[in-house]
mmCIF file of C-alpha atoms in Angstrom:
data_model
loop_
_atom_site.group_PDB
_atom_site.id
_atom_site.type_symbol
_atom_site.label_atom_id
_atom_site.label_comp_id
_atom_site.label_asym_id
_atom_site.label_seq_id
_atom_site.Cartn_x
_atom_site.Cartn_y
_atom_site.Cartn_z
ATOM 1 C CA MET A 1 0.000 0.000 0.000
ATOM 2 C CA GLU A 2 1.132 3.529 -0.755
ATOM 3 C CA LEU A 3 2.035 6.109 1.845
ATOM 4 C CA GLY A 4 -1.121 8.144 2.334
ATOM 5 C CA THR A 5 -3.564 5.229 2.096
ATOM 6 C CA ILE A 6 -6.452 6.120 4.397
ATOM 7 C CA PHE A 7 -7.514 3.790 7.203
ATOM 8 C CA ASN A 8 -10.870 4.230 8.897
ATOM 9 C CA SER A 9 -11.620 4.089 12.593
ATOM 10 C CA LYS A 10 -14.116 1.467 13.768
ATOM 11 C CA LEU A 11 -17.228 1.018 15.864
ATOM 12 C CA LEU A 12 -17.408 -2.164 17.914
ATOM 13 C CA LEU A 13 -21.184 -2.366 18.102
ATOM 14 C CA PHE A 14 -21.220 -5.515 20.260
ATOM 15 C CA GLY A 15 -18.640 -7.795 21.816
ATOM 16 C CA GLU A 16 -16.635 -5.478 24.065
ATOM 17 C CA TYR A 17 -14.748 -7.593 26.620
ATOM 18 C CA GLY A 18 -16.757 -10.644 25.576
ATOM 19 C CA LEU A 19 -14.363 -11.181 22.685
ATOM 20 C CA MET A 20 -11.833 -12.411 25.222
ATOM 21 C CA TYR A 21 -14.222 -15.060 26.558
ATOM 22 C CA ASP A 22 -16.007 -16.663 23.603
ATOM 23 C CA ALA A 23 -18.737 -14.090 23.017
ATOM 24 C CA MET A 24 -19.703 -13.019 19.517
ATOM 25 C CA ALA A 25 -18.720 -9.598 18.180
ATOM 26 C CA LEU A 26 -19.872 -7.251 15.433
ATOM 27 C CA SER A 27 -17.694 -4.336 14.342
ATOM 28 C CA VAL A 28 -17.973 -1.894 11.438
ATOM 29 C CA PRO A 29 -15.673 0.686 9.820
ATOM 30 C CA PHE A 30 -16.358 4.298 10.837
ATOM 31 C CA PRO A 31 -15.162 6.672 8.093
ATOM 32 C CA LYS A 32 -15.896 9.853 10.062
ATOM 33 C CA PHE A 33 -12.455 9.513 11.687
ATOM 34 C CA THR A 34 -9.427 8.360 9.696
ATOM 35 C CA GLY A 35 -5.648 8.219 9.672
ATOM 36 C CA PHE A 36 -2.797 7.740 7.210
ATOM 37 C CA LEU A 37 0.995 7.561 7.262
ATOM 38 C CA ASP A 38 2.693 10.825 6.327
ATOM 39 C CA PHE A 39 5.972 12.699 6.717
ATOM 40 C CA ASP A 40 6.333 15.445 9.319
ATOM 41 C CA VAL A 41 7.639 18.295 7.181
ATOM 42 C CA ASP A 42 7.157 20.960 9.859
ATOM 43 C CA GLN A 43 8.369 18.772 12.750
ATOM 44 C CA SER A 44 5.165 19.242 14.719
ATOM 45 C CA HIS A 45 4.340 15.564 15.166
ATOM 46 C CA ALA A 46 7.358 14.326 17.091
ATOM 47 C CA GLU A 47 5.180 12.461 19.610
ATOM 48 C CA SER A 48 3.622 10.314 16.882
ATOM 49 C CA THR A 49 7.009 9.618 15.312
ATOM 50 C CA ALA A 50 8.416 8.616 18.713
ATOM 51 C CA ALA A 51 5.502 6.245 19.328
ATOM 52 C CA ILE A 52 6.061 4.518 15.977
ATOM 53 C CA ARG A 53 9.801 4.316 16.689
ATOM 54 C CA ASN A 54 9.072 2.602 20.019
ATOM 55 C CA PHE A 55 6.800 0.215 18.151
ATOM 56 C CA CYS A 56 9.581 -0.443 15.642
ATOM 57 C CA THR A 57 11.965 -1.263 18.490
ATOM 58 C CA HIS A 58 9.327 -3.626 19.841
ATOM 59 C CA LEU A 59 9.120 -5.336 16.446
ATOM 60 C CA LYS A 60 12.845 -6.116 16.578
ATOM 61 C CA SER A 61 12.205 -8.608 19.371
ATOM 62 C CA GLY A 62 13.175 -12.073 18.175
ATOM 63 C CA ALA A 63 10.337 -13.681 20.130
ATOM 64 C CA LEU A 64 7.821 -11.341 18.537
ATOM 65 C CA ASN A 65 9.065 -12.009 15.016
ATOM 66 C CA GLN A 66 8.726 -15.751 15.551
ATOM 67 C CA SER A 67 5.056 -15.372 16.514
ATOM 68 C CA LEU A 68 4.138 -13.520 13.290
ATOM 69 C CA HIS A 69 3.321 -15.036 9.908
ATOM 70 C CA PHE A 70 5.187 -12.285 8.071
ATOM 71 C CA PRO A 71 8.329 -10.172 8.435
ATOM 72 C CA PHE A 72 8.403 -6.388 8.590
ATOM 73 C CA ASP A 73 10.754 -4.332 6.456
ATOM 74 C CA LEU A 74 12.243 -2.729 9.553
ATOM 75 C CA GLU A 75 15.141 -1.190 7.666
ATOM 76 C CA ARG A 76 12.762 0.778 5.459
ATOM 77 C CA LEU A 77 10.565 1.639 8.444
ATOM 78 C CA GLU A 78 13.539 3.016 10.388
ATOM 79 C CA SER A 79 14.700 4.960 7.326
ATOM 80 C CA ASP A 80 11.260 6.550 6.997
ATOM 81 C CA LEU A 81 11.177 7.333 10.715
ATOM 82 C CA ASP A 82 14.433 9.231 10.288
ATOM 83 C CA LYS A 83 12.611 11.290 7.634
ATOM 84 C CA GLY A 84 9.805 12.120 10.087
ATOM 85 C CA LEU A 85 7.251 9.373 9.489
ATOM 86 C CA PHE A 86 4.119 9.874 11.595
ATOM 87 C CA PHE A 87 0.453 8.856 11.679
ATOM 88 C CA ASN A 88 -1.656 11.744 10.420
ATOM 89 C CA SER A 89 -4.888 11.005 12.229
ATOM 90 C CA ASN A 90 -8.008 12.722 13.529
ATOM 91 C CA ILE A 91 -9.124 9.578 15.378
ATOM 92 C CA PRO A 92 -9.547 10.535 19.051
ATOM 93 C CA GLN A 93 -7.242 8.480 21.252
ATOM 94 C CA GLN A 94 -8.681 6.479 24.165
ATOM 95 C CA TYR A 95 -12.174 7.066 22.788
ATOM 96 C CA GLY A 96 -13.106 3.516 21.774
ATOM 97 C CA LEU A 97 -12.694 4.168 18.057
ATOM 98 C CA GLY A 98 -9.613 2.070 17.371
ATOM 99 C CA SER A 99 -6.903 4.713 16.971
ATOM 100 C CA SER A 100 -4.103 2.217 17.653
ATOM 101 C CA GLY A 101 -5.821 -0.350 15.440
ATOM 102 C CA ALA A 102 -5.799 2.030 12.496
ATOM 103 C CA LEU A 103 -2.106 2.739 13.103
ATOM 104 C CA VAL A 104 -1.261 -0.977 13.206
ATOM 105 C CA ALA A 105 -3.237 -1.542 9.995
ATOM 106 C CA ALA A 106 -1.403 1.321 8.290
ATOM 107 C CA LEU A 107 2.033 0.043 9.350
ATOM 108 C CA PHE A 108 1.164 -3.484 8.267
ATOM 109 C CA GLY A 109 -0.126 -2.248 4.919
ATOM 110 C CA LYS A 110 3.053 -0.304 4.233
ATOM 111 C CA TYR A 111 5.869 -2.296 5.837
ATOM 112 C CA ALA A 112 4.796 -5.955 6.054
ATOM 113 C CA PHE A 113 6.771 -7.939 3.500
ATOM 114 C CA PRO A 114 5.845 -8.752 0.795
ATOM 115 C CA SER A 115 3.469 -5.854 0.189
ATOM 116 C CA ASN A 116 0.638 -8.060 -1.085
ATOM 117 C CA LEU A 117 0.820 -10.396 1.895
ATOM 118 C CA GLY A 118 -2.484 -9.237 3.333
ATOM 119 C CA ASN A 119 -4.306 -10.568 0.287
ATOM 120 C CA THR A 120 -2.982 -14.089 0.877
ATOM 121 C CA LEU A 121 -3.781 -14.460 4.581
ATOM 122 C CA SER A 122 -7.169 -15.491 5.941
ATOM 123 C CA PRO A 123 -9.057 -13.067 8.200
ATOM 124 C CA GLU A 124 -8.384 -15.420 11.140
ATOM 125 C CA ILE A 125 -4.624 -15.355 10.572
ATOM 126 C CA LEU A 126 -4.624 -11.609 10.003
ATOM 127 C CA LYS A 127 -6.573 -11.088 13.222
ATOM 128 C CA ALA A 128 -4.179 -13.318 15.192
ATOM 129 C CA ASN A 129 -1.168 -11.395 13.900
ATOM 130 C CA PHE A 130 -2.809 -8.039 14.505
ATOM 131 C CA ALA A 131 -3.515 -9.144 18.089
ATOM 132 C CA VAL A 132 0.213 -9.698 18.622
ATOM 133 C CA LEU A 133 1.075 -6.336 17.085
ATOM 134 C CA GLU A 134 -1.546 -4.246 18.888
ATOM 135 C CA SER A 135 -0.722 -5.830 22.247
ATOM 136 C CA PHE A 136 2.196 -3.379 22.308
ATOM 137 C CA PHE A 137 -0.332 -0.601 22.938
ATOM 138 C CA HIS A 138 -2.846 -2.323 25.234
ATOM 139 C CA GLY A 139 -1.113 -5.234 26.914
ATOM 140 C CA LYS A 140 -3.732 -7.555 25.375
ATOM 141 C CA SER A 141 -5.616 -7.179 22.106
ATOM 142 C CA SER A 142 -8.150 -9.235 20.174
ATOM 143 C CA GLY A 143 -6.713 -7.959 16.887
ATOM 144 C CA LEU A 144 -10.190 -7.035 15.662
ATOM 145 C CA ASP A 145 -9.653 -3.267 15.512
ATOM 146 C CA PRO A 146 -6.689 -3.419 13.102
ATOM 147 C CA LEU A 147 -8.546 -6.043 11.046
ATOM 148 C CA ILE A 148 -11.542 -3.740 10.596
ATOM 149 C CA SER A 149 -9.297 -0.853 9.574
ATOM 150 C CA TYR A 150 -7.239 -3.007 7.218
ATOM 151 C CA LEU A 151 -10.103 -4.817 5.451
ATOM 152 C CA ASN A 152 -12.484 -1.848 5.728
ATOM 153 C CA LYS A 153 -15.439 -4.223 5.973
ATOM 154 C CA PRO A 154 -17.951 -5.123 8.717
ATOM 155 C CA ILE A 155 -16.699 -8.173 10.598
ATOM 156 C CA LEU A 156 -18.635 -10.776 12.559
ATOM 157 C CA ILE A 157 -16.908 -12.999 15.099
ATOM 158 C CA ASP A 158 -19.341 -15.887 15.470
ATOM 159 C CA SER A 159 -19.838 -18.284 18.385
ATOM 160 C CA GLN A 160 -17.202 -20.614 16.909
ATOM 161 C CA LYS A 161 -14.663 -17.755 16.786
ATOM 162 C CA GLN A 162 -14.783 -17.673 13.006
ATOM 163 C CA VAL A 163 -13.885 -14.288 11.531
ATOM 164 C CA ILE A 164 -16.473 -13.528 8.868
ATOM 165 C CA PRO A 165 -16.720 -10.409 6.686
ATOM 166 C CA VAL A 166 -20.465 -9.700 6.459
ATOM 167 C CA ASP A 167 -22.750 -7.667 4.244
ATOM 168 C CA PHE A 168 -24.115 -5.385 6.956
ATOM 169 C CA ASP A 169 -25.214 -1.770 6.712
ATOM 170 C CA LEU A 170 -26.191 -0.029 9.931
ATOM 171 C CA GLN A 171 -28.051 2.544 7.859
ATOM 172 C CA LYS A 172 -30.517 -0.114 6.667
ATOM 173 C CA THR A 173 -31.441 -1.648 10.027
ATOM 174 C CA GLY A 174 -34.203 0.821 10.859
ATOM 175 C CA LEU A 175 -32.512 1.649 14.158
ATOM 176 C CA VAL A 176 -31.681 5.121 15.398
ATOM 177 C CA VAL A 177 -28.076 5.055 16.598
ATOM 178 C CA SER A 178 -25.982 7.874 18.057
ATOM 179 C CA LEU A 179 -22.726 8.470 19.854
ATOM 180 C CA ILE A 180 -22.545 10.322 23.164
ATOM 181 C CA ASP A 181 -19.281 12.107 23.910
ATOM 182 C CA THR A 182 -18.369 11.682 27.588
ATOM 183 C CA LYS A 183 -15.704 14.410 27.248
ATOM 184 C CA THR A 184 -13.218 12.115 28.980
ATOM 185 C CA THR A 185 -10.716 9.502 27.845
ATOM 186 C CA GLY A 186 -10.372 5.930 28.995
ATOM 187 C CA ALA A 187 -7.156 3.899 28.981
ATOM 188 C CA THR A 188 -7.850 0.419 27.643
ATOM 189 C CA GLY A 189 -5.063 -1.496 29.409
ATOM 190 C CA PRO A 190 -6.098 -0.942 33.059
ATOM 191 C CA LEU A 191 -9.757 -1.621 32.259
ATOM 192 C CA VAL A 192 -8.922 -4.879 30.500
ATOM 193 C CA LYS A 193 -6.869 -5.932 33.535
ATOM 194 C CA HIS A 194 -9.789 -5.029 35.817
ATOM 195 C CA PHE A 195 -12.124 -7.111 33.662
ATOM 196 C CA ILE A 196 -9.803 -10.126 33.785
ATOM 197 C CA ASP A 197 -9.503 -9.753 37.559
ATOM 198 C CA LEU A 198 -13.295 -9.878 37.862
ATOM 199 C CA PHE A 199 -13.167 -13.529 36.832
ATOM 200 C CA ASN A 200 -11.542 -14.274 40.180
ATOM 201 C CA LEU A 201 -15.052 -13.770 41.541
ATOM 202 C CA PRO A 202 -17.126 -16.930 40.849
ATOM 203 C CA GLU A 203 -20.389 -14.970 40.893
ATOM 204 C CA PHE A 204 -19.131 -12.672 38.137
ATOM 205 C CA ALA A 205 -17.962 -15.587 36.000
ATOM 206 C CA ARG A 206 -21.406 -17.198 36.336
ATOM 207 C CA ALA A 207 -23.204 -13.950 35.527
ATOM 208 C CA PHE A 208 -20.996 -13.307 32.523
ATOM 209 C CA GLU A 209 -21.644 -16.771 31.139
ATOM 210 C CA GLY A 210 -25.358 -16.799 31.942
ATOM 211 C CA GLN A 211 -26.301 -13.177 31.282
ATOM 212 C CA PHE A 212 -23.761 -11.200 29.269
ATOM 213 C CA ILE A 213 -23.007 -13.732 26.545
ATOM 214 C CA PRO A 214 -26.668 -14.610 25.763
ATOM 215 C CA ALA A 215 -27.645 -10.913 25.710
ATOM 216 C CA ASN A 216 -24.639 -9.889 23.618
ATOM 217 C CA ASN A 217 -25.026 -12.737 21.128
ATOM 218 C CA GLY A 218 -28.773 -12.195 20.984
ATOM 219 C CA CYS A 219 -28.265 -8.548 20.026
ATOM 220 C CA ILE A 220 -25.966 -9.520 17.168
ATOM 221 C CA GLU A 221 -28.093 -12.358 15.846
ATOM 222 C CA SER A 222 -31.288 -10.293 16.009
ATOM 223 C CA LEU A 223 -29.613 -7.343 14.310
ATOM 224 C CA LEU A 224 -28.244 -9.447 11.459
ATOM 225 C CA ASN A 225 -31.627 -11.145 11.036
ATOM 226 C CA GLY A 226 -33.529 -7.849 11.019
ATOM 227 C CA ASP A 227 -35.509 -8.831 14.127
ATOM 228 C CA ILE A 228 -35.677 -5.423 15.797
ATOM 229 C CA GLN A 229 -38.227 -6.424 18.435
ATOM 230 C CA ASN A 230 -36.002 -9.159 19.853
ATOM 231 C CA PHE A 231 -32.969 -6.940 19.376
ATOM 232 C CA PHE A 232 -34.267 -4.454 21.941
ATOM 233 C CA LEU A 233 -35.215 -7.252 24.356
ATOM 234 C CA HIS A 234 -31.631 -8.504 24.321
ATOM 235 C CA LEU A 235 -30.220 -4.975 24.388
ATOM 236 C CA GLU A 236 -32.168 -4.129 27.538
ATOM 237 C CA LYS A 237 -30.611 -7.128 29.287
ATOM 238 C CA LEU A 238 -27.153 -6.158 28.070
ATOM 239 C CA VAL A 239 -27.517 -2.594 29.354
ATOM 240 C CA ARG A 240 -28.706 -3.870 32.741
ATOM 241 C CA PHE A 241 -25.693 -6.175 32.967
ATOM 242 C CA GLN A 242 -23.275 -3.373 32.170
ATOM 243 C CA LEU A 243 -24.872 -1.039 34.697
ATOM 244 C CA TYR A 244 -24.530 -3.623 37.443
ATOM 245 C CA HIS A 245 -21.260 -5.392 36.625
ATOM 246 C CA PHE A 246 -19.244 -2.884 34.553
ATOM 247 C CA HIS A 247 -19.363 -0.016 37.013
ATOM 248 C CA GLU A 248 -15.660 0.773 36.564
ATOM 249 C CA MET A 249 -15.981 0.849 32.784
ATOM 250 C CA ILE A 250 -18.806 3.400 32.746
ATOM 251 C CA PRO A 251 -17.432 6.965 32.849
ATOM 252 C CA ALA A 252 -18.055 8.905 36.038
ATOM 253 C CA GLY A 253 -21.339 10.771 35.969
ATOM 254 C CA PHE A 254 -22.957 8.557 33.343
ATOM 255 C CA HIS A 255 -24.378 5.785 35.520
ATOM 256 C CA ARG A 256 -27.488 7.834 36.257
ATOM 257 C CA VAL A 257 -27.676 9.031 32.654
ATOM 258 C CA ILE A 258 -27.758 5.449 31.408
ATOM 259 C CA SER A 259 -30.249 4.387 34.092
ATOM 260 C CA PHE A 260 -32.705 7.193 33.344
ATOM 261 C CA ALA A 261 -32.333 6.746 29.586
ATOM 262 C CA HIS A 262 -33.141 3.072 29.981
ATOM 263 C CA CYS A 263 -36.440 4.052 31.600
ATOM 264 C CA GLU A 264 -37.251 6.256 28.613
ATOM 265 C CA LYS A 265 -36.562 3.584 25.971
ATOM 266 C CA VAL A 266 -33.113 4.893 25.085
ATOM 267 C CA TYR A 267 -30.507 2.182 25.527
ATOM 268 C CA ILE A 268 -26.906 3.258 26.118
ATOM 269 C CA LYS A 269 -23.991 0.848 26.163
ATOM 270 C CA LEU A 270 -20.225 0.933 26.173
ATOM 271 C CA LEU A 271 -18.350 1.462 22.949
ATOM 272 C CA GLY A 272 -15.172 -0.579 23.203
ATOM 273 C CA SER A 273 -13.523 -0.794 26.613
ATOM 274 C CA GLY A 274 -15.243 2.262 28.070
ATOM 275 C CA GLY A 275 -13.799 4.398 30.827
ATOM 276 C CA GLY A 276 -14.402 7.470 28.683
ATOM 277 C CA GLY A 277 -14.678 8.322 25.021
ATOM 278 C CA TYR A 278 -17.969 7.666 23.272
ATOM 279 C CA LEU A 279 -20.989 5.738 24.458
ATOM 280 C CA LEU A 280 -23.391 4.130 21.991
ATOM 281 C CA ALA A 281 -27.110 4.957 22.168
ATOM 282 C CA PHE A 282 -29.929 3.044 20.475
ATOM 283 C CA ALA A 283 -33.594 3.982 20.133
ATOM 284 C CA GLU A 284 -36.578 2.861 18.084
ATOM 285 C CA SER A 285 -37.232 6.301 16.582
ATOM 286 C CA HIS A 286 -35.724 9.742 16.168
ATOM 287 C CA ASP A 287 -38.582 11.199 18.206
ATOM 288 C CA VAL A 288 -37.743 9.012 21.204
ATOM 289 C CA LEU A 289 -34.042 9.828 21.052
ATOM 290 C CA ASP A 290 -34.482 13.556 20.359
ATOM 291 C CA ARG A 291 -37.035 13.973 23.138
ATOM 292 C CA TRP A 292 -34.720 12.258 25.614
ATOM 293 C CA SER A 293 -31.589 14.172 24.558
ATOM 294 C CA LYS A 294 -33.340 17.553 24.809
ATOM 295 C CA LYS A 295 -34.826 16.672 28.183
ATOM 296 C CA ARG A 296 -31.465 15.568 29.586
ATOM 297 C CA GLY A 297 -29.308 18.115 27.756
ATOM 298 C CA VAL A 298 -27.195 15.404 26.119
ATOM 299 C CA GLU A 299 -25.501 16.174 22.805
ATOM 300 C CA LEU A 300 -25.653 13.434 20.190
ATOM 301 C CA LEU A 301 -23.512 12.551 17.192
ATOM 302 C CA LYS A 302 -26.066 10.702 15.104
ATOM 303 C CA LEU A 303 -24.985 7.772 12.992
ATOM 304 C CA VAL A 304 -28.397 6.789 11.593
#
C-alpha cells in the first residue's frame, strides 16, 4: 500500500470484553475519523514519530518475530522514521474508536513484506497477527480493531470464533443510533486488567456466562436477522448487565444518565472498553431519542 492510504476508525457495536471469553462480536468501519501515514515536514508531530519508533523497536524482538506469519521491512521503516514518518490522524485516542488499530493496519499495509501479503492471509490469521502487534499498545488485544481498519469491511466474530466479513449496513437496520461524547478519555489497558480480575469472583464468571453472553449474542443475531423487536429485548438485558457489573468501565457521571435513559426507551452501552470516550445509544425512533436528549441536555452525534 502507498504512503497516504487512508484507514478508517471502527465502531465495535457488540462484543466489548466478551471477545476475550467466547462471546460473539460485530464491528464496522467508521469513516468519520481516519488516519494515514505521512511525513512530518514541519516537525510538529514528534510524539507520533516517537511512538512509531518505540513500536519499531518492539518489532525487533526475536520472540515477537517468531510469533508472526510475516516479516516487517524494519530497515525501510527506520529509514522513513528518520525522515519524520508519523500517523496523520483525527481519530480521538482512548475514545473507543480504534486509533491504535488504524495505526497498526497502516504500518502493516506499508511495511509488512511482501506488500501483497495481506491478500494471501485469511481473516483469522490476520486477526491473530494483529492481536500480537496491537498488544504493544494495550497489553492484550483481540486484533479485531486493526482487522476492521485493514479490510475496511464489517466483521462478525461468530460463536465458533470464526472471523467472517459480512454484508451489513447499519443505515438499513431501521434503528436510530448515536454516539454520546463523555468528554473524557479511557485507557484500555487498566480496564482490560480489571475485567480479567473480575473472573476471580465466581459470581461474576457465572453472571458473565449466563447473562452477558446470551444478551450480547442475541443482540448480534437479532440485528443481522432484522428482528428489531427481539434486538431491543436482548439490548435491555445487556444494558442492565453493564450497569450492574461494569461499574468501573462506565465513565463517572454517566451511571445515572444510562439508568434514566433506559427508563425512557433509550438504551446506552459501552463502545469498546469504556472508561471514557464515546458511548453508543440506540432507540426505536428519532422522536424518542431527540425527546430524551433535549430533556437531559445530552448532545448526540447521530450515525443513523
